[in-house]
Amino acid sequence: MDGFLVALVVSFGVIFVAELGDKSQLMALTFATRFRPLPVLIGITVATAVVHLASVAIGYGLHAALPTGWISLIAGLAFLGFGAWTLRGDKLTEEEKRKAEKSSRNAIVAVGVAFFLAELGDKTMLATITLATKYGWFGTWLGSTLGMVAADALAILVGRLLGRHLPEKAIRYGAAVLFAISGLWLVLEAVAELT
């Protein structure tokens, strides 16, 4: 197998497995209960592609590290805020509901920014950096991005199935708890790294 295919297959497998049960997979599940699947998947894909491109650049070219502790702390606090906001709940007018169904731009931006922040300094980013030091940058980037998107697509599917069978109040509380767990997870990772 040539270098590109090895990098593609190895990075896909490593990142897919690393993403299973990860906080960003929980985020994908949460977002899928609130937004249509395609905008969620687009937001995840764009954020993942950007973060993993930076990861392979660091691993392959620079062999350096980002100040991920502070980024994780800020992202964790933002997620705790998202959880509180979700728990509070929002009410849409009929006009706003129609607009939300038509427009997916806001969902793509919200999901993309959340995933971008959550993935900076995450184990999948660090794994991608490590893989890029051993394999070619393009195969590692493509494989790691596809592996993460595939794992999060599974979470989106589960989120959509849950969204159809659970009452709105249960979804809101569940989403708030998942955001809070993700936020606490990020804060604890940041504290451990910064101390």
mmCIF file of the C-alpha atoms, coordinates in Angstrom:
data_MODEL
# 
_entry.id   MODEL 
# 
loop_
_atom_site.group_PDB 
_atom_site.id 
_atom_site.type_symbol 
_atom_site.label_atom_id 
_atom_site.label_alt_id 
_atom_site.label_comp_id 
_atom_site.label_asym_id 
_atom_site.label_entity_id 
_atom_site.label_seq_id 
_atom_site.pdbx_PDB_ins_code 
_atom_site.Cartn_x 
_atom_site.Cartn_y 
_atom_site.Cartn_z 
_atom_site.occupancy 
_atom_site.B_iso_or_equiv 
_atom_site.pdbx_formal_charge 
_atom_site.auth_seq_id 
_atom_site.auth_comp_id 
_atom_site.auth_asym_id 
_atom_site.auth_atom_id 
_atom_site.pdbx_PDB_model_num 
ATOM 1   C CA . MET A 1 1   ? 0.000   0.000  0.000  1.00 0.00 ? 1   MET A CA 1 
ATOM 2   C CA . ASP A 1 2   ? 1.441   3.382  -0.905 1.00 0.00 ? 2   ASP A CA 1 
ATOM 3   C CA . GLY A 1 3   ? 2.076   6.153  1.661  1.00 0.00 ? 3   GLY A CA 1 
ATOM 4   C CA . PHE A 1 4   ? -1.082  8.136  0.929  1.00 0.00 ? 4   PHE A CA 1 
ATOM 5   C CA . LEU A 1 5   ? -3.369  5.123  1.373  1.00 0.00 ? 5   LEU A CA 1 
ATOM 6   C CA . VAL A 1 6   ? -1.615  4.038  4.566  1.00 0.00 ? 6   VAL A CA 1 
ATOM 7   C CA . ALA A 1 7   ? -1.973  7.545  6.001  1.00 0.00 ? 7   ALA A CA 1 
ATOM 8   C CA . LEU A 1 8   ? -5.637  7.684  4.920  1.00 0.00 ? 8   LEU A CA 1 
ATOM 9   C CA . VAL A 1 9   ? -6.604  4.290  6.353  1.00 0.00 ? 9   VAL A CA 1 
ATOM 10  C CA . VAL A 1 10  ? -4.617  4.570  9.588  1.00 0.00 ? 10  VAL A CA 1 
ATOM 11  C CA . SER A 1 11  ? -5.755  8.114  10.377 1.00 0.00 ? 11  SER A CA 1 
ATOM 12  C CA . PHE A 1 12  ? -9.394  7.303  9.513  1.00 0.00 ? 12  PHE A CA 1 
ATOM 13  C CA . GLY A 1 13  ? -9.374  4.305  11.857 1.00 0.00 ? 13  GLY A CA 1 
ATOM 14  C CA . VAL A 1 14  ? -7.554  6.024  14.720 1.00 0.00 ? 14  VAL A CA 1 
ATOM 15  C CA . ILE A 1 15  ? -9.714  9.162  14.665 1.00 0.00 ? 15  ILE A CA 1 
ATOM 16  C CA . PHE A 1 16  ? -12.992 7.265  14.167 1.00 0.00 ? 16  PHE A CA 1 
ATOM 17  C CA . VAL A 1 17  ? -12.276 5.139  17.253 1.00 0.00 ? 17  VAL A CA 1 
ATOM 18  C CA . ALA A 1 18  ? -10.968 8.123  19.259 1.00 0.00 ? 18  ALA A CA 1 
ATOM 19  C CA . GLU A 1 19  ? -14.138 10.079 18.483 1.00 0.00 ? 19  GLU A CA 1 
ATOM 20  C CA . LEU A 1 20  ? -16.509 7.367  19.737 1.00 0.00 ? 20  LEU A CA 1 
ATOM 21  C CA . GLY A 1 21  ? -17.920 8.606  23.042 1.00 0.00 ? 21  GLY A CA 1 
ATOM 22  C CA . ASP A 1 22  ? -15.937 11.854 22.818 1.00 0.00 ? 22  ASP A CA 1 
ATOM 23  C CA . LYS A 1 23  ? -17.461 15.176 23.873 1.00 0.00 ? 23  LYS A CA 1 
ATOM 24  C CA . SER A 1 24  ? -17.753 16.338 20.276 1.00 0.00 ? 24  SER A CA 1 
ATOM 25  C CA . GLN A 1 25  ? -19.800 13.253 19.427 1.00 0.00 ? 25  GLN A CA 1 
ATOM 26  C CA . LEU A 1 26  ? -22.103 14.193 22.307 1.00 0.00 ? 26  LEU A CA 1 
ATOM 27  C CA . MET A 1 27  ? -22.264 17.692 20.836 1.00 0.00 ? 27  MET A CA 1 
ATOM 28  C CA . ALA A 1 28  ? -23.211 16.289 17.425 1.00 0.00 ? 28  ALA A CA 1 
ATOM 29  C CA . LEU A 1 29  ? -26.006 14.298 19.034 1.00 0.00 ? 29  LEU A CA 1 
ATOM 30  C CA . THR A 1 30  ? -27.190 17.418 20.886 1.00 0.00 ? 30  THR A CA 1 
ATOM 31  C CA . PHE A 1 31  ? -27.136 19.652 17.819 1.00 0.00 ? 31  PHE A CA 1 
ATOM 32  C CA . ALA A 1 32  ? -28.993 16.997 15.819 1.00 0.00 ? 32  ALA A CA 1 
ATOM 33  C CA . THR A 1 33  ? -31.931 17.230 18.224 1.00 0.00 ? 33  THR A CA 1 
ATOM 34  C CA . ARG A 1 34  ? -32.173 20.986 17.599 1.00 0.00 ? 34  ARG A CA 1 
ATOM 35  C CA . PHE A 1 35  ? -31.271 21.423 13.906 1.00 0.00 ? 35  PHE A CA 1 
ATOM 36  C CA . ARG A 1 36  ? -31.743 19.561 10.660 1.00 0.00 ? 36  ARG A CA 1 
ATOM 37  C CA . PRO A 1 37  ? -29.045 16.933 10.010 1.00 0.00 ? 37  PRO A CA 1 
ATOM 38  C CA . LEU A 1 38  ? -27.463 18.417 6.873  1.00 0.00 ? 38  LEU A CA 1 
ATOM 39  C CA . PRO A 1 39  ? -26.506 21.813 8.362  1.00 0.00 ? 39  PRO A CA 1 
ATOM 40  C CA . VAL A 1 40  ? -25.123 20.038 11.447 1.00 0.00 ? 40  VAL A CA 1 
ATOM 41  C CA . LEU A 1 41  ? -23.023 17.731 9.269  1.00 0.00 ? 41  LEU A CA 1 
ATOM 42  C CA . ILE A 1 42  ? -21.803 20.658 7.140  1.00 0.00 ? 42  ILE A CA 1 
ATOM 43  C CA . GLY A 1 43  ? -20.793 22.635 10.250 1.00 0.00 ? 43  GLY A CA 1 
ATOM 44  C CA . ILE A 1 44  ? -18.960 19.620 11.683 1.00 0.00 ? 44  ILE A CA 1 
ATOM 45  C CA . THR A 1 45  ? -17.196 18.914 8.384  1.00 0.00 ? 45  THR A CA 1 
ATOM 46  C CA . VAL A 1 46  ? -15.991 22.501 7.891  1.00 0.00 ? 46  VAL A CA 1 
ATOM 47  C CA . ALA A 1 47  ? -14.759 22.858 11.483 1.00 0.00 ? 47  ALA A CA 1 
ATOM 48  C CA . THR A 1 48  ? -13.098 19.442 11.427 1.00 0.00 ? 48  THR A CA 1 
ATOM 49  C CA . ALA A 1 49  ? -11.387 20.095 8.096  1.00 0.00 ? 49  ALA A CA 1 
ATOM 50  C CA . VAL A 1 50  ? -9.960  23.396 9.367  1.00 0.00 ? 50  VAL A CA 1 
ATOM 51  C CA . VAL A 1 51  ? -8.805  22.056 12.747 1.00 0.00 ? 51  VAL A CA 1 
ATOM 52  C CA . HIS A 1 52  ? -7.273  18.939 11.220 1.00 0.00 ? 52  HIS A CA 1 
ATOM 53  C CA . LEU A 1 53  ? -5.528  20.972 8.527  1.00 0.00 ? 53  LEU A CA 1 
ATOM 54  C CA . ALA A 1 54  ? -3.945  23.042 11.299 1.00 0.00 ? 54  ALA A CA 1 
ATOM 55  C CA . SER A 1 55  ? -3.107  19.807 13.122 1.00 0.00 ? 55  SER A CA 1 
ATOM 56  C CA . VAL A 1 56  ? -1.260  18.261 10.203 1.00 0.00 ? 56  VAL A CA 1 
ATOM 57  C CA . ALA A 1 57  ? 0.543   21.550 9.577  1.00 0.00 ? 57  ALA A CA 1 
ATOM 58  C CA . ILE A 1 58  ? 1.744   21.529 13.168 1.00 0.00 ? 58  ILE A CA 1 
ATOM 59  C CA . GLY A 1 59  ? 2.617   17.846 13.199 1.00 0.00 ? 59  GLY A CA 1 
ATOM 60  C CA . TYR A 1 60  ? 4.143   17.615 9.749  1.00 0.00 ? 60  TYR A CA 1 
ATOM 61  C CA . GLY A 1 61  ? 5.735   21.010 9.318  1.00 0.00 ? 61  GLY A CA 1 
ATOM 62  C CA . LEU A 1 62  ? 6.259   22.797 12.574 1.00 0.00 ? 62  LEU A CA 1 
ATOM 63  C CA . HIS A 1 63  ? 6.344   20.054 15.246 1.00 0.00 ? 63  HIS A CA 1 
ATOM 64  C CA . ALA A 1 64  ? 4.992   22.665 17.690 1.00 0.00 ? 64  ALA A CA 1 
ATOM 65  C CA . ALA A 1 65  ? 1.956   22.929 19.959 1.00 0.00 ? 65  ALA A CA 1 
ATOM 66  C CA . LEU A 1 66  ? -0.861  25.426 20.441 1.00 0.00 ? 66  LEU A CA 1 
ATOM 67  C CA . PRO A 1 67  ? -1.646  26.975 23.833 1.00 0.00 ? 67  PRO A CA 1 
ATOM 68  C CA . THR A 1 68  ? -4.543  24.559 24.088 1.00 0.00 ? 68  THR A CA 1 
ATOM 69  C CA . GLY A 1 69  ? -5.125  24.925 27.840 1.00 0.00 ? 69  GLY A CA 1 
ATOM 70  C CA . TRP A 1 70  ? -6.492  28.459 27.585 1.00 0.00 ? 70  TRP A CA 1 
ATOM 71  C CA . ILE A 1 71  ? -8.483  27.644 24.449 1.00 0.00 ? 71  ILE A CA 1 
ATOM 72  C CA . SER A 1 72  ? -10.058 24.651 26.213 1.00 0.00 ? 72  SER A CA 1 
ATOM 73  C CA . LEU A 1 73  ? -10.906 26.794 29.244 1.00 0.00 ? 73  LEU A CA 1 
ATOM 74  C CA . ILE A 1 74  ? -12.657 29.442 27.122 1.00 0.00 ? 74  ILE A CA 1 
ATOM 75  C CA . ALA A 1 75  ? -14.490 26.780 25.111 1.00 0.00 ? 75  ALA A CA 1 
ATOM 76  C CA . GLY A 1 76  ? -15.562 24.998 28.325 1.00 0.00 ? 76  GLY A CA 1 
ATOM 77  C CA . LEU A 1 77  ? -16.994 28.177 29.801 1.00 0.00 ? 77  LEU A CA 1 
ATOM 78  C CA . ALA A 1 78  ? -18.801 28.866 26.522 1.00 0.00 ? 78  ALA A CA 1 
ATOM 79  C CA . PHE A 1 79  ? -20.316 25.378 26.616 1.00 0.00 ? 79  PHE A CA 1 
ATOM 80  C CA . LEU A 1 80  ? -21.531 25.897 30.177 1.00 0.00 ? 80  LEU A CA 1 
ATOM 81  C CA . GLY A 1 81  ? -23.188 29.072 28.889 1.00 0.00 ? 81  GLY A CA 1 
ATOM 82  C CA . PHE A 1 82  ? -24.735 27.106 25.997 1.00 0.00 ? 82  PHE A CA 1 
ATOM 83  C CA . GLY A 1 83  ? -26.108 24.619 28.533 1.00 0.00 ? 83  GLY A CA 1 
ATOM 84  C CA . ALA A 1 84  ? -27.692 27.351 30.655 1.00 0.00 ? 84  ALA A CA 1 
ATOM 85  C CA . TRP A 1 85  ? -29.125 29.007 27.567 1.00 0.00 ? 85  TRP A CA 1 
ATOM 86  C CA . THR A 1 86  ? -30.558 25.704 26.353 1.00 0.00 ? 86  THR A CA 1 
ATOM 87  C CA . LEU A 1 87  ? -32.066 24.983 29.783 1.00 0.00 ? 87  LEU A CA 1 
ATOM 88  C CA . ARG A 1 88  ? -33.717 28.388 29.830 1.00 0.00 ? 88  ARG A CA 1 
ATOM 89  C CA . GLY A 1 89  ? -35.302 27.524 26.518 1.00 0.00 ? 89  GLY A CA 1 
ATOM 90  C CA . ASP A 1 90  ? -36.306 29.675 23.614 1.00 0.00 ? 90  ASP A CA 1 
ATOM 91  C CA . LYS A 1 91  ? -39.727 30.221 22.169 1.00 0.00 ? 91  LYS A CA 1 
ATOM 92  C CA . LEU A 1 92  ? -40.113 30.767 18.452 1.00 0.00 ? 92  LEU A CA 1 
ATOM 93  C CA . THR A 1 93  ? -43.004 32.534 16.828 1.00 0.00 ? 93  THR A CA 1 
ATOM 94  C CA . GLU A 1 94  ? -44.577 30.778 13.863 1.00 0.00 ? 94  GLU A CA 1 
ATOM 95  C CA . GLU A 1 95  ? -42.726 33.181 11.543 1.00 0.00 ? 95  GLU A CA 1 
ATOM 96  C CA . GLU A 1 96  ? -39.388 32.373 13.218 1.00 0.00 ? 96  GLU A CA 1 
ATOM 97  C CA . LYS A 1 97  ? -40.097 28.641 12.945 1.00 0.00 ? 97  LYS A CA 1 
ATOM 98  C CA . ARG A 1 98  ? -40.656 28.984 9.196  1.00 0.00 ? 98  ARG A CA 1 
ATOM 99  C CA . LYS A 1 99  ? -37.453 30.995 8.815  1.00 0.00 ? 99  LYS A CA 1 
ATOM 100 C CA . ALA A 1 100 ? -35.469 28.471 10.883 1.00 0.00 ? 100 ALA A CA 1 
ATOM 101 C CA . GLU A 1 101 ? -36.677 25.611 8.715  1.00 0.00 ? 101 GLU A CA 1 
ATOM 102 C CA . LYS A 1 102 ? -35.739 27.497 5.539  1.00 0.00 ? 102 LYS A CA 1 
ATOM 103 C CA . SER A 1 103 ? -32.403 28.920 6.668  1.00 0.00 ? 103 SER A CA 1 
ATOM 104 C CA . SER A 1 104 ? -29.611 26.582 7.607  1.00 0.00 ? 104 SER A CA 1 
ATOM 105 C CA . ARG A 1 105 ? -26.866 29.217 7.668  1.00 0.00 ? 105 ARG A CA 1 
ATOM 106 C CA . ASN A 1 106 ? -27.277 29.942 11.401 1.00 0.00 ? 106 ASN A CA 1 
ATOM 107 C CA . ALA A 1 107 ? -27.121 26.233 12.270 1.00 0.00 ? 107 ALA A CA 1 
ATOM 108 C CA . ILE A 1 108 ? -23.974 25.756 10.165 1.00 0.00 ? 108 ILE A CA 1 
ATOM 109 C CA . VAL A 1 109 ? -22.260 28.717 11.848 1.00 0.00 ? 109 VAL A CA 1 
ATOM 110 C CA . ALA A 1 110 ? -23.329 27.697 15.378 1.00 0.00 ? 110 ALA A CA 1 
ATOM 111 C CA . VAL A 1 111 ? -22.237 24.093 14.912 1.00 0.00 ? 111 VAL A CA 1 
ATOM 112 C CA . GLY A 1 112 ? -19.046 25.060 13.091 1.00 0.00 ? 112 GLY A CA 1 
ATOM 113 C CA . VAL A 1 113 ? -17.895 27.528 15.759 1.00 0.00 ? 113 VAL A CA 1 
ATOM 114 C CA . ALA A 1 114 ? -18.782 25.157 18.610 1.00 0.00 ? 114 ALA A CA 1 
ATOM 115 C CA . PHE A 1 115 ? -16.909 22.265 17.012 1.00 0.00 ? 115 PHE A CA 1 
ATOM 116 C CA . PHE A 1 116 ? -13.940 24.418 16.091 1.00 0.00 ? 116 PHE A CA 1 
ATOM 117 C CA . LEU A 1 117 ? -13.531 25.566 19.705 1.00 0.00 ? 117 LEU A CA 1 
ATOM 118 C CA . ALA A 1 118 ? -14.157 22.104 21.149 1.00 0.00 ? 118 ALA A CA 1 
ATOM 119 C CA . GLU A 1 119 ? -11.649 20.408 18.865 1.00 0.00 ? 119 GLU A CA 1 
ATOM 120 C CA . LEU A 1 120 ? -8.743  22.754 19.582 1.00 0.00 ? 120 LEU A CA 1 
ATOM 121 C CA . GLY A 1 121 ? -6.526  20.783 21.920 1.00 0.00 ? 121 GLY A CA 1 
ATOM 122 C CA . ASP A 1 122 ? -8.834  17.754 21.892 1.00 0.00 ? 122 ASP A CA 1 
ATOM 123 C CA . LYS A 1 123 ? -7.446  14.214 21.769 1.00 0.00 ? 123 LYS A CA 1 
ATOM 124 C CA . THR A 1 124 ? -8.393  13.915 18.081 1.00 0.00 ? 124 THR A CA 1 
ATOM 125 C CA . MET A 1 125 ? -6.378  17.042 17.285 1.00 0.00 ? 125 MET A CA 1 
ATOM 126 C CA . LEU A 1 126 ? -3.408  15.710 19.238 1.00 0.00 ? 126 LEU A CA 1 
ATOM 127 C CA . ALA A 1 127 ? -3.777  12.309 17.557 1.00 0.00 ? 127 ALA A CA 1 
ATOM 128 C CA . THR A 1 128 ? -3.840  13.993 14.148 1.00 0.00 ? 128 THR A CA 1 
ATOM 129 C CA . ILE A 1 129 ? -0.678  15.952 15.006 1.00 0.00 ? 129 ILE A CA 1 
ATOM 130 C CA . THR A 1 130 ? 1.006   12.707 16.051 1.00 0.00 ? 130 THR A CA 1 
ATOM 131 C CA . LEU A 1 131 ? -0.141  10.849 12.928 1.00 0.00 ? 131 LEU A CA 1 
ATOM 132 C CA . ALA A 1 132 ? 1.106   13.689 10.730 1.00 0.00 ? 132 ALA A CA 1 
ATOM 133 C CA . THR A 1 133 ? 4.607   13.323 12.159 1.00 0.00 ? 133 THR A CA 1 
ATOM 134 C CA . LYS A 1 134 ? 4.673   9.720  10.870 1.00 0.00 ? 134 LYS A CA 1 
ATOM 135 C CA . TYR A 1 135 ? 2.645   9.864  7.642  1.00 0.00 ? 135 TYR A CA 1 
ATOM 136 C CA . GLY A 1 136 ? 2.104   12.263 4.766  1.00 0.00 ? 136 GLY A CA 1 
ATOM 137 C CA . TRP A 1 137 ? 0.098   15.384 5.556  1.00 0.00 ? 137 TRP A CA 1 
ATOM 138 C CA . PHE A 1 138 ? -2.624  15.014 2.900  1.00 0.00 ? 138 PHE A CA 1 
ATOM 139 C CA . GLY A 1 139 ? -3.564  11.402 3.626  1.00 0.00 ? 139 GLY A CA 1 
ATOM 140 C CA . THR A 1 140 ? -3.526  12.104 7.363  1.00 0.00 ? 140 THR A CA 1 
ATOM 141 C CA . TRP A 1 141 ? -5.687  15.229 6.952  1.00 0.00 ? 141 TRP A CA 1 
ATOM 142 C CA . LEU A 1 142 ? -8.205  13.535 4.685  1.00 0.00 ? 142 LEU A CA 1 
ATOM 143 C CA . GLY A 1 143 ? -8.388  10.327 6.739  1.00 0.00 ? 143 GLY A CA 1 
ATOM 144 C CA . SER A 1 144 ? -8.684  12.096 10.103 1.00 0.00 ? 144 SER A CA 1 
ATOM 145 C CA . THR A 1 145 ? -11.357 14.463 8.795  1.00 0.00 ? 145 THR A CA 1 
ATOM 146 C CA . LEU A 1 146 ? -13.385 11.636 7.244  1.00 0.00 ? 146 LEU A CA 1 
ATOM 147 C CA . GLY A 1 147 ? -13.005 9.490  10.373 1.00 0.00 ? 147 GLY A CA 1 
ATOM 148 C CA . MET A 1 148 ? -14.319 12.224 12.634 1.00 0.00 ? 148 MET A CA 1 
ATOM 149 C CA . VAL A 1 149 ? -17.183 13.167 10.328 1.00 0.00 ? 149 VAL A CA 1 
ATOM 150 C CA . ALA A 1 150 ? -18.206 9.492  10.053 1.00 0.00 ? 150 ALA A CA 1 
ATOM 151 C CA . ALA A 1 151 ? -18.263 9.072  13.845 1.00 0.00 ? 151 ALA A CA 1 
ATOM 152 C CA . ASP A 1 152 ? -20.220 12.292 14.316 1.00 0.00 ? 152 ASP A CA 1 
ATOM 153 C CA . ALA A 1 153 ? -22.646 11.320 11.533 1.00 0.00 ? 153 ALA A CA 1 
ATOM 154 C CA . LEU A 1 154 ? -23.547 8.302  13.678 1.00 0.00 ? 154 LEU A CA 1 
ATOM 155 C CA . ALA A 1 155 ? -24.292 10.675 16.564 1.00 0.00 ? 155 ALA A CA 1 
ATOM 156 C CA . ILE A 1 156 ? -26.441 12.844 14.287 1.00 0.00 ? 156 ILE A CA 1 
ATOM 157 C CA . LEU A 1 157 ? -28.457 9.800  13.275 1.00 0.00 ? 157 LEU A CA 1 
ATOM 158 C CA . VAL A 1 158 ? -29.004 8.839  16.922 1.00 0.00 ? 158 VAL A CA 1 
ATOM 159 C CA . GLY A 1 159 ? -29.896 12.458 17.780 1.00 0.00 ? 159 GLY A CA 1 
ATOM 160 C CA . ARG A 1 160 ? -32.501 12.611 15.027 1.00 0.00 ? 160 ARG A CA 1 
ATOM 161 C CA . LEU A 1 161 ? -34.057 9.317  16.097 1.00 0.00 ? 161 LEU A CA 1 
ATOM 162 C CA . LEU A 1 162 ? -34.234 10.500 19.718 1.00 0.00 ? 162 LEU A CA 1 
ATOM 163 C CA . GLY A 1 163 ? -35.663 13.839 18.608 1.00 0.00 ? 163 GLY A CA 1 
ATOM 164 C CA . ARG A 1 164 ? -38.614 12.128 16.957 1.00 0.00 ? 164 ARG A CA 1 
ATOM 165 C CA . HIS A 1 165 ? -39.517 10.037 19.993 1.00 0.00 ? 165 HIS A CA 1 
ATOM 166 C CA . LEU A 1 166 ? -38.858 12.329 22.955 1.00 0.00 ? 166 LEU A CA 1 
ATOM 167 C CA . PRO A 1 167 ? -40.915 15.295 24.173 1.00 0.00 ? 167 PRO A CA 1 
ATOM 168 C CA . GLU A 1 168 ? -39.437 18.753 23.606 1.00 0.00 ? 168 GLU A CA 1 
ATOM 169 C CA . LYS A 1 169 ? -38.891 19.311 27.345 1.00 0.00 ? 169 LYS A CA 1 
ATOM 170 C CA . ALA A 1 170 ? -36.851 16.095 27.647 1.00 0.00 ? 170 ALA A CA 1 
ATOM 171 C CA . ILE A 1 171 ? -34.764 17.111 24.636 1.00 0.00 ? 171 ILE A CA 1 
ATOM 172 C CA . ARG A 1 172 ? -34.131 20.567 26.107 1.00 0.00 ? 172 ARG A CA 1 
ATOM 173 C CA . TYR A 1 173 ? -33.047 19.166 29.491 1.00 0.00 ? 173 TYR A CA 1 
ATOM 174 C CA . GLY A 1 174 ? -30.978 16.447 27.850 1.00 0.00 ? 174 GLY A CA 1 
ATOM 175 C CA . ALA A 1 175 ? -29.259 18.947 25.556 1.00 0.00 ? 175 ALA A CA 1 
ATOM 176 C CA . ALA A 1 176 ? -28.536 21.265 28.502 1.00 0.00 ? 176 ALA A CA 1 
ATOM 177 C CA . VAL A 1 177 ? -26.993 18.372 30.450 1.00 0.00 ? 177 VAL A CA 1 
ATOM 178 C CA . LEU A 1 178 ? -24.869 17.308 27.457 1.00 0.00 ? 178 LEU A CA 1 
ATOM 179 C CA . PHE A 1 179 ? -23.627 20.869 26.941 1.00 0.00 ? 179 PHE A CA 1 
ATOM 180 C CA . ALA A 1 180 ? -22.834 21.120 30.667 1.00 0.00 ? 180 ALA A CA 1 
ATOM 181 C CA . ILE A 1 181 ? -20.951 17.798 30.589 1.00 0.00 ? 181 ILE A CA 1 
ATOM 182 C CA . SER A 1 182 ? -18.989 18.942 27.538 1.00 0.00 ? 182 SER A CA 1 
ATOM 183 C CA . GLY A 1 183 ? -18.249 22.282 29.203 1.00 0.00 ? 183 GLY A CA 1 
ATOM 184 C CA . LEU A 1 184 ? -17.086 20.691 32.458 1.00 0.00 ? 184 LEU A CA 1 
ATOM 185 C CA . TRP A 1 185 ? -15.006 18.213 30.489 1.00 0.00 ? 185 TRP A CA 1 
ATOM 186 C CA . LEU A 1 186 ? -13.251 21.033 28.636 1.00 0.00 ? 186 LEU A CA 1 
ATOM 187 C CA . VAL A 1 187 ? -12.720 23.068 31.830 1.00 0.00 ? 187 VAL A CA 1 
ATOM 188 C CA . LEU A 1 188 ? -11.245 20.066 33.677 1.00 0.00 ? 188 LEU A CA 1 
ATOM 189 C CA . GLU A 1 189 ? -8.928  19.302 30.733 1.00 0.00 ? 189 GLU A CA 1 
ATOM 190 C CA . ALA A 1 190 ? -7.827  22.942 30.695 1.00 0.00 ? 190 ALA A CA 1 
ATOM 191 C CA . VAL A 1 191 ? -7.212  23.073 34.447 1.00 0.00 ? 191 VAL A CA 1 
ATOM 192 C CA . ALA A 1 192 ? -5.187  19.860 34.290 1.00 0.00 ? 192 ALA A CA 1 
ATOM 193 C CA . GLU A 1 193 ? -3.107  21.242 31.430 1.00 0.00 ? 193 GLU A CA 1 
ATOM 194 C CA . LEU A 1 194 ? -2.605  24.689 32.941 1.00 0.00 ? 194 LEU A CA 1 
ATOM 195 C CA . THR A 1 195 ? -1.581  23.461 36.398 1.00 0.00 ? 195 THR A CA 1 
# 
